[in-house]
């Protein structure tokens, strides 16, 4: 696939540097929003066919880029209108070698689409960022396997080699950081964090958990976070939880414990269903946005160090608006 013939907004401008790579503003305690469930929104609300949940494939066509522009603009406007920070998460969760190959992309094509996705978001940042609304650009990295099932597990060394190619593309762009979304087992997270360290990129590790609060591998969230920190010298800037409903992990998080203090972000599912149930569902379960907002507010009330808030499967701008409203009201109170 000749991606170089289909990218529509031009290459990364020569000489442009990452704005926040040296100091991520969201680690200082201010409230930051991020987006919702990009793939479920594009499929169920916008009517796109996304083979393998690969949102990055839309970058090659004008209609797809326009849809992505509308998608990110809506969330960035929510942040700007509330004087909150925002994290742009690139649509590249599937833009790694194995998934790209399934869609006909060479390694060179994949590197190009990863860099282009950052250029695309950098242009949006210029439109929306303000003095009271700093906007960080993150290169999104997904698991090599399925986001719900670890499948064949790599060693940390294998994971480092696999993910470094994608992270290297982000390092050569305006990306401020990389975020590993939906990590299902610890060795992949360790390898990915090491790859980011080798490329000089701040990295965030976001684990997913099952309804019992444990990773799909069966490991506890506490053990996973502590293992990554031990293996990388506290390498990640912070940790997140994504692709799980708050009721799946709220009892797992014990305020005041050292490992819990490493979690700064939540990207919750709209639905209470398990991963297996979501995988079998034919219709989108978008839950209750206001209820989700109150659940996130309660978690932040107990753990105010959690400051990066967004959504995952089934969530859209309604959920992020509700989370913003609930949590800014809590701040004002």
Tab-separated table of C-alpha atoms in Angstrom:
chain	number	residue	atom	x	y	z
A	1	UNK	CA	0.000	0.000	0.000
A	2	UNK	CA	1.581	3.258	-1.150
A	3	UNK	CA	0.669	5.369	1.818
A	4	UNK	CA	2.992	8.111	0.559
A	5	UNK	CA	0.547	8.681	-2.280
A	6	UNK	CA	-2.503	8.933	-0.058
A	7	UNK	CA	-1.481	11.061	2.935
A	8	UNK	CA	-3.209	14.338	2.358
A	9	UNK	CA	-1.808	16.929	4.738
A	10	UNK	CA	1.869	16.773	3.919
A	11	UNK	CA	4.939	15.643	5.894
A	12	UNK	CA	5.994	16.685	9.361
A	13	UNK	CA	7.371	20.221	9.049
A	14	UNK	CA	11.167	20.221	9.113
A	15	UNK	CA	12.551	21.614	12.348
A	16	UNK	CA	9.324	21.423	14.376
A	17	UNK	CA	10.012	20.201	17.895
A	18	UNK	CA	7.869	18.470	20.495
A	19	UNK	CA	6.377	21.124	22.772
A	20	UNK	CA	6.063	19.312	26.100
A	21	UNK	CA	8.363	16.301	25.791
A	22	UNK	CA	10.770	17.753	28.351
A	23	UNK	CA	8.043	18.488	30.908
A	24	UNK	CA	4.550	17.028	30.724
A	25	UNK	CA	2.123	19.569	32.218
A	26	UNK	CA	-0.410	16.949	33.330
A	27	UNK	CA	1.958	15.559	35.967
A	28	UNK	CA	1.735	18.798	37.955
A	29	UNK	CA	-1.789	18.170	39.214
A	30	UNK	CA	-4.077	20.188	36.966
A	31	UNK	CA	-7.153	18.525	35.505
A	32	UNK	CA	-6.757	17.211	31.954
A	33	UNK	CA	-9.339	15.631	29.701
A	34	UNK	CA	-8.763	13.247	26.841
A	35	UNK	CA	-11.114	11.681	24.299
A	36	UNK	CA	-13.591	8.800	24.511
A	37	UNK	CA	-13.946	5.514	22.684
A	38	UNK	CA	-12.614	6.436	19.259
A	39	UNK	CA	-13.193	3.102	17.557
A	40	UNK	CA	-16.706	2.543	18.906
A	41	UNK	CA	-17.631	6.124	17.996
A	42	UNK	CA	-16.344	5.795	14.439
A	43	UNK	CA	-18.079	2.444	13.938
A	44	UNK	CA	-21.407	2.857	15.720
A	45	UNK	CA	-22.005	6.609	15.419
A	46	UNK	CA	-20.178	7.555	12.217
A	47	UNK	CA	-20.778	4.350	10.265
A	48	UNK	CA	-17.185	3.551	9.315
A	49	UNK	CA	-15.951	0.022	8.767
A	50	UNK	CA	-12.750	-0.381	10.770
A	51	UNK	CA	-11.117	-3.735	10.014
A	52	UNK	CA	-9.265	-4.926	13.119
A	53	UNK	CA	-10.427	-1.743	14.930
A	54	UNK	CA	-7.736	0.138	12.987
A	55	UNK	CA	-8.719	3.812	13.159
A	56	UNK	CA	-5.380	4.816	11.652
A	57	UNK	CA	-6.518	3.414	8.308
A	58	UNK	CA	-8.837	6.427	7.987
A	59	UNK	CA	-5.804	8.703	7.679
A	60	UNK	CA	-5.359	7.729	4.027
A	61	UNK	CA	-8.669	9.173	2.815
A	62	UNK	CA	-10.141	12.657	2.946
A	63	UNK	CA	-13.479	11.468	4.358
A	64	UNK	CA	-11.693	9.593	7.115
A	65	UNK	CA	-9.452	12.498	8.041
A	66	UNK	CA	-12.436	14.822	8.131
A	67	UNK	CA	-14.193	12.418	10.520
A	68	UNK	CA	-11.114	12.265	12.754
A	69	UNK	CA	-10.844	16.051	12.710
A	70	UNK	CA	-14.460	16.388	13.819
A	71	UNK	CA	-13.956	13.718	16.465
A	72	UNK	CA	-10.915	15.287	18.126
A	73	UNK	CA	-12.161	18.852	17.717
A	74	UNK	CA	-15.289	18.122	19.732
A	75	UNK	CA	-13.261	16.909	22.714
A	76	UNK	CA	-10.643	19.635	22.481
A	77	UNK	CA	-13.430	22.222	22.533
A	78	UNK	CA	-14.864	20.712	25.727
A	79	UNK	CA	-11.462	21.144	27.381
A	80	UNK	CA	-10.868	24.646	26.043
A	81	UNK	CA	-14.313	25.916	26.980
A	82	UNK	CA	-13.732	24.735	30.556
A	83	UNK	CA	-10.122	26.006	30.796
A	84	UNK	CA	-8.812	22.472	31.211
A	85	UNK	CA	-5.819	20.727	29.743
A	86	UNK	CA	-6.237	18.089	27.073
A	87	UNK	CA	-4.294	15.054	25.862
A	88	UNK	CA	-4.619	14.339	22.150
A	89	UNK	CA	-4.242	10.565	21.778
A	90	UNK	CA	-3.306	9.638	18.213
A	91	UNK	CA	-5.564	7.168	16.319
A	92	UNK	CA	-2.711	4.648	16.112
A	93	UNK	CA	-3.677	1.967	18.623
A	94	UNK	CA	-3.370	-0.593	15.824
A	95	UNK	CA	-0.556	1.096	13.875
A	96	UNK	CA	2.167	-1.436	14.623
A	97	UNK	CA	3.824	-3.985	12.354
A	98	UNK	CA	1.599	-7.047	12.807
A	99	UNK	CA	-1.680	-5.167	12.543
A	100	UNK	CA	-0.426	-3.027	9.681
A	101	UNK	CA	0.570	-6.133	7.745
A	102	UNK	CA	-3.001	-7.448	8.041
A	103	UNK	CA	-4.159	-4.271	6.271
A	104	UNK	CA	-1.451	-4.265	3.602
A	105	UNK	CA	0.909	-1.720	5.152
A	106	UNK	CA	4.669	-2.157	4.978
A	107	UNK	CA	6.859	-1.144	7.922
A	108	UNK	CA	7.739	2.056	6.047
A	109	UNK	CA	4.040	2.782	5.514
A	110	UNK	CA	3.324	2.236	9.195
A	111	UNK	CA	6.146	4.543	10.267
A	112	UNK	CA	4.815	7.224	7.949
A	113	UNK	CA	1.221	6.979	9.133
A	114	UNK	CA	2.362	7.179	12.767
A	115	UNK	CA	4.338	10.356	12.082
A	116	UNK	CA	1.516	11.812	9.996
A	117	UNK	CA	-1.014	11.220	12.753
A	118	UNK	CA	1.069	13.408	15.051
A	119	UNK	CA	1.368	16.162	12.437
A	120	UNK	CA	-2.408	15.970	12.055
A	121	UNK	CA	-2.935	16.466	15.799
A	122	UNK	CA	-0.329	19.217	16.009
A	123	UNK	CA	-2.397	21.256	13.537
A	124	UNK	CA	-5.474	20.755	15.702
A	125	UNK	CA	-3.568	21.826	18.789
A	126	UNK	CA	-2.755	25.117	17.108
A	127	UNK	CA	-6.495	25.679	16.648
A	128	UNK	CA	-7.573	24.846	20.209
A	129	UNK	CA	-4.770	25.333	22.729
A	130	UNK	CA	-4.996	28.361	25.006
A	131	UNK	CA	-3.145	29.836	27.999
A	132	UNK	CA	-5.407	27.972	30.426
A	133	UNK	CA	-5.823	24.891	28.232
A	134	UNK	CA	-2.435	23.264	27.531
A	135	UNK	CA	-2.728	20.429	25.032
A	136	UNK	CA	-0.344	17.490	24.968
A	137	UNK	CA	0.119	15.188	21.976
A	138	UNK	CA	0.507	11.484	22.736
A	139	UNK	CA	1.442	8.735	20.328
A	140	UNK	CA	-0.909	5.863	21.102
A	141	UNK	CA	0.582	2.356	21.147
A	142	UNK	CA	-1.633	-0.696	21.460
A	143	UNK	CA	-0.910	-4.301	22.362
A	144	UNK	CA	0.617	-6.638	19.824
A	145	UNK	CA	-2.256	-9.016	20.431
A	146	UNK	CA	-5.902	-8.561	21.320
A	147	UNK	CA	-6.904	-5.809	23.727
A	148	UNK	CA	-9.025	-8.183	25.798
A	149	UNK	CA	-6.919	-11.355	25.720
A	150	UNK	CA	-3.115	-11.476	26.072
A	151	UNK	CA	-2.918	-14.545	23.822
A	152	UNK	CA	0.699	-15.493	23.136
A	153	UNK	CA	2.739	-13.523	25.615
A	154	UNK	CA	6.059	-11.988	24.616
A	155	UNK	CA	9.079	-11.673	26.837
A	156	UNK	CA	10.000	-8.150	27.836
A	157	UNK	CA	12.885	-8.286	25.355
A	158	UNK	CA	10.586	-9.328	22.509
A	159	UNK	CA	8.109	-6.610	23.416
A	160	UNK	CA	10.841	-3.978	23.463
A	161	UNK	CA	12.004	-4.959	19.974
A	162	UNK	CA	8.463	-5.118	18.590
A	163	UNK	CA	7.198	-1.798	19.958
A	164	UNK	CA	10.380	0.187	19.433
A	165	UNK	CA	9.682	0.612	15.714
A	166	UNK	CA	6.419	2.452	16.343
A	167	UNK	CA	7.843	4.456	19.242
A	168	UNK	CA	10.817	5.428	17.091
A	169	UNK	CA	8.423	6.976	14.563
A	170	UNK	CA	6.825	9.023	17.351
A	171	UNK	CA	10.242	10.091	18.633
A	172	UNK	CA	10.915	11.589	15.203
A	173	UNK	CA	7.716	13.617	15.269
A	174	UNK	CA	6.182	16.363	17.410
A	175	UNK	CA	4.748	13.806	19.850
A	176	UNK	CA	5.263	14.850	23.456
A	177	UNK	CA	4.901	11.333	24.848
A	178	UNK	CA	3.683	7.838	24.094
A	179	UNK	CA	0.830	6.049	25.829
A	180	UNK	CA	0.498	2.287	25.868
A	181	UNK	CA	-3.237	1.664	25.863
A	182	UNK	CA	-4.937	-1.578	26.964
A	183	UNK	CA	-1.933	-3.494	28.220
A	184	UNK	CA	-3.024	-6.963	29.295
A	185	UNK	CA	0.151	-8.397	30.863
A	186	UNK	CA	3.227	-7.056	32.527
A	187	UNK	CA	6.083	-8.246	30.267
A	188	UNK	CA	4.684	-6.376	27.273
A	189	UNK	CA	4.333	-3.247	29.399
A	190	UNK	CA	7.929	-3.573	30.623
A	191	UNK	CA	9.295	-4.049	27.114
A	192	UNK	CA	7.290	-1.139	25.785
A	193	UNK	CA	8.420	1.156	28.590
A	194	UNK	CA	12.039	0.207	27.926
A	195	UNK	CA	11.598	0.929	24.226
A	196	UNK	CA	10.282	4.397	25.060
A	197	UNK	CA	13.184	5.008	27.430
A	198	UNK	CA	15.637	3.990	24.699
A	199	UNK	CA	14.014	6.494	22.333
A	200	UNK	CA	13.976	9.298	24.900
A	201	UNK	CA	10.179	9.420	25.047
A	202	UNK	CA	8.087	9.940	28.192
A	203	UNK	CA	5.777	6.943	28.472
A	204	UNK	CA	2.483	6.205	30.184
A	205	UNK	CA	1.336	2.624	30.743
A	206	UNK	CA	-2.410	2.001	30.809
A	207	UNK	CA	-3.519	-1.438	31.972
A	208	UNK	CA	-6.943	-2.930	31.415
A	209	UNK	CA	-8.608	-5.108	34.032
A	210	UNK	CA	-11.392	-7.652	34.173
A	211	UNK	CA	-14.489	-7.398	36.387
A	212	UNK	CA	-12.424	-8.693	39.341
A	213	UNK	CA	-9.932	-5.827	39.069
A	214	UNK	CA	-7.156	-8.099	37.788
A	215	UNK	CA	-5.363	-7.945	34.460
A	216	UNK	CA	-6.537	-10.422	31.802
A	217	UNK	CA	-3.339	-12.341	32.586
A	218	UNK	CA	-4.667	-12.871	36.131
A	219	UNK	CA	-2.067	-10.636	37.782
A	220	UNK	CA	-3.173	-8.013	40.257
A	221	UNK	CA	-2.976	-4.380	39.226
A	222	UNK	CA	-0.730	-3.677	42.204
A	223	UNK	CA	1.739	-6.394	41.225
A	224	UNK	CA	1.744	-5.249	37.595
A	225	UNK	CA	2.485	-1.595	38.402
A	226	UNK	CA	5.143	-2.486	40.939
A	227	UNK	CA	6.777	-4.937	38.504
A	228	UNK	CA	6.961	-2.344	35.709
A	229	UNK	CA	8.437	0.244	38.056
A	230	UNK	CA	10.977	-2.247	39.416
A	231	UNK	CA	12.063	-3.356	35.930
A	232	UNK	CA	12.349	0.150	34.490
A	233	UNK	CA	13.560	2.266	37.396
A	234	UNK	CA	10.145	3.909	37.777
A	235	UNK	CA	10.313	4.609	34.054
A	236	UNK	CA	6.680	5.500	33.249
A	237	UNK	CA	5.641	9.087	33.885
A	238	UNK	CA	2.505	7.573	35.389
A	239	UNK	CA	0.027	4.744	34.952
A	240	UNK	CA	-3.589	4.647	33.796
A	241	UNK	CA	-6.504	2.221	33.734
A	242	UNK	CA	-8.599	1.891	30.597
A	243	UNK	CA	-11.226	-0.308	28.962
A	244	UNK	CA	-12.944	-1.185	32.236
A	245	UNK	CA	-15.941	0.219	34.082
A	246	UNK	CA	-15.279	1.920	37.446
A	247	UNK	CA	-17.165	-0.854	39.244
A	248	UNK	CA	-14.514	-3.286	37.981
A	249	UNK	CA	-11.635	-1.596	39.799
A	250	UNK	CA	-12.940	0.867	42.395
A	251	UNK	CA	-12.544	-1.590	45.271
A	252	UNK	CA	-9.041	-2.496	44.073
A	253	UNK	CA	-7.716	1.034	44.505
A	254	UNK	CA	-6.776	1.750	48.106
A	255	UNK	CA	-6.119	5.466	48.675
A	256	UNK	CA	-2.785	6.182	50.272
A	257	UNK	CA	-0.947	3.113	48.996
A	258	UNK	CA	2.249	3.906	47.097
A	259	UNK	CA	1.345	1.947	43.973
A	260	UNK	CA	-2.047	3.660	43.748
A	261	UNK	CA	-0.338	7.055	43.783
A	262	UNK	CA	1.321	6.078	40.484
A	263	UNK	CA	-2.084	6.026	38.753
A	264	UNK	CA	-2.927	9.441	37.316
A	265	UNK	CA	-5.408	8.610	34.570
A	266	UNK	CA	-8.699	6.800	33.945
A	267	UNK	CA	-10.313	5.993	30.625
A	268	UNK	CA	-13.408	4.078	31.687
A	269	UNK	CA	-15.830	2.039	29.610
A	270	UNK	CA	-19.442	3.154	29.454
A	271	UNK	CA	-20.658	-0.383	30.042
A	272	UNK	CA	-20.485	-2.607	33.117
A	273	UNK	CA	-20.172	-5.670	30.878
A	274	UNK	CA	-17.098	-7.871	30.974
A	275	UNK	CA	-14.649	-7.970	28.078
A	276	UNK	CA	-16.085	-11.309	26.969
A	277	UNK	CA	-19.603	-9.915	26.983
A	278	UNK	CA	-18.538	-6.800	25.086
A	279	UNK	CA	-16.787	-8.962	22.517
A	280	UNK	CA	-20.022	-10.836	21.841
A	281	UNK	CA	-22.319	-7.792	21.860
A	282	UNK	CA	-23.810	-6.725	18.519
A	283	UNK	CA	-25.137	-3.385	19.794
A	284	UNK	CA	-23.269	-0.585	21.509
A	285	UNK	CA	-23.815	-0.303	25.269
A	286	UNK	CA	-23.277	3.383	25.995
A	287	UNK	CA	-24.311	3.163	29.648
A	288	UNK	CA	-25.356	6.270	31.557
A	289	UNK	CA	-23.085	9.306	30.996
A	290	UNK	CA	-24.197	11.168	34.126
A	291	UNK	CA	-23.777	8.104	36.323
A	292	UNK	CA	-20.295	7.540	34.897
A	293	UNK	CA	-19.439	11.157	35.632
A	294	UNK	CA	-20.451	10.742	39.271
A	295	UNK	CA	-18.469	7.505	39.588
A	296	UNK	CA	-15.335	9.204	38.280
A	297	UNK	CA	-15.985	12.140	40.610
A	298	UNK	CA	-16.158	9.752	43.576
A	299	UNK	CA	-12.860	8.140	42.602
A	300	UNK	CA	-11.183	11.534	42.275
A	301	UNK	CA	-12.609	12.587	45.613
A	302	UNK	CA	-10.778	9.699	47.252
A	303	UNK	CA	-7.703	9.960	45.014
A	304	UNK	CA	-7.230	13.548	43.816
A	305	UNK	CA	-3.922	12.633	42.185
A	306	UNK	CA	-5.993	11.088	39.359
A	307	UNK	CA	-6.143	14.033	36.981
A	308	UNK	CA	-6.263	12.692	33.390
A	309	UNK	CA	-9.835	11.730	32.565
A	310	UNK	CA	-11.322	10.227	29.423
A	311	UNK	CA	-13.328	7.308	28.133
A	312	UNK	CA	-12.946	4.021	26.344
A	313	UNK	CA	-15.375	1.593	24.693
A	314	UNK	CA	-18.890	2.980	24.298
A	315	UNK	CA	-18.075	6.482	25.488
A	316	UNK	CA	-18.385	9.632	23.394
A	317	UNK	CA	-18.510	13.402	23.916
A	318	UNK	CA	-21.588	13.049	26.166
A	319	UNK	CA	-19.639	10.989	28.669
A	320	UNK	CA	-16.615	13.295	28.659
A	321	UNK	CA	-18.907	16.292	29.108
A	322	UNK	CA	-20.562	14.567	32.080
A	323	UNK	CA	-17.185	13.658	33.595
A	324	UNK	CA	-15.975	17.229	33.096
A	325	UNK	CA	-19.114	18.681	34.656
A	326	UNK	CA	-19.015	16.331	37.656
A	327	UNK	CA	-15.322	16.798	38.345
A	328	UNK	CA	-15.140	20.560	37.840
A	329	UNK	CA	-18.173	20.939	40.105
A	330	UNK	CA	-16.308	18.883	42.694
A	331	UNK	CA	-13.280	21.139	42.291
A	332	UNK	CA	-15.387	24.268	42.747
A	333	UNK	CA	-17.029	22.822	45.853
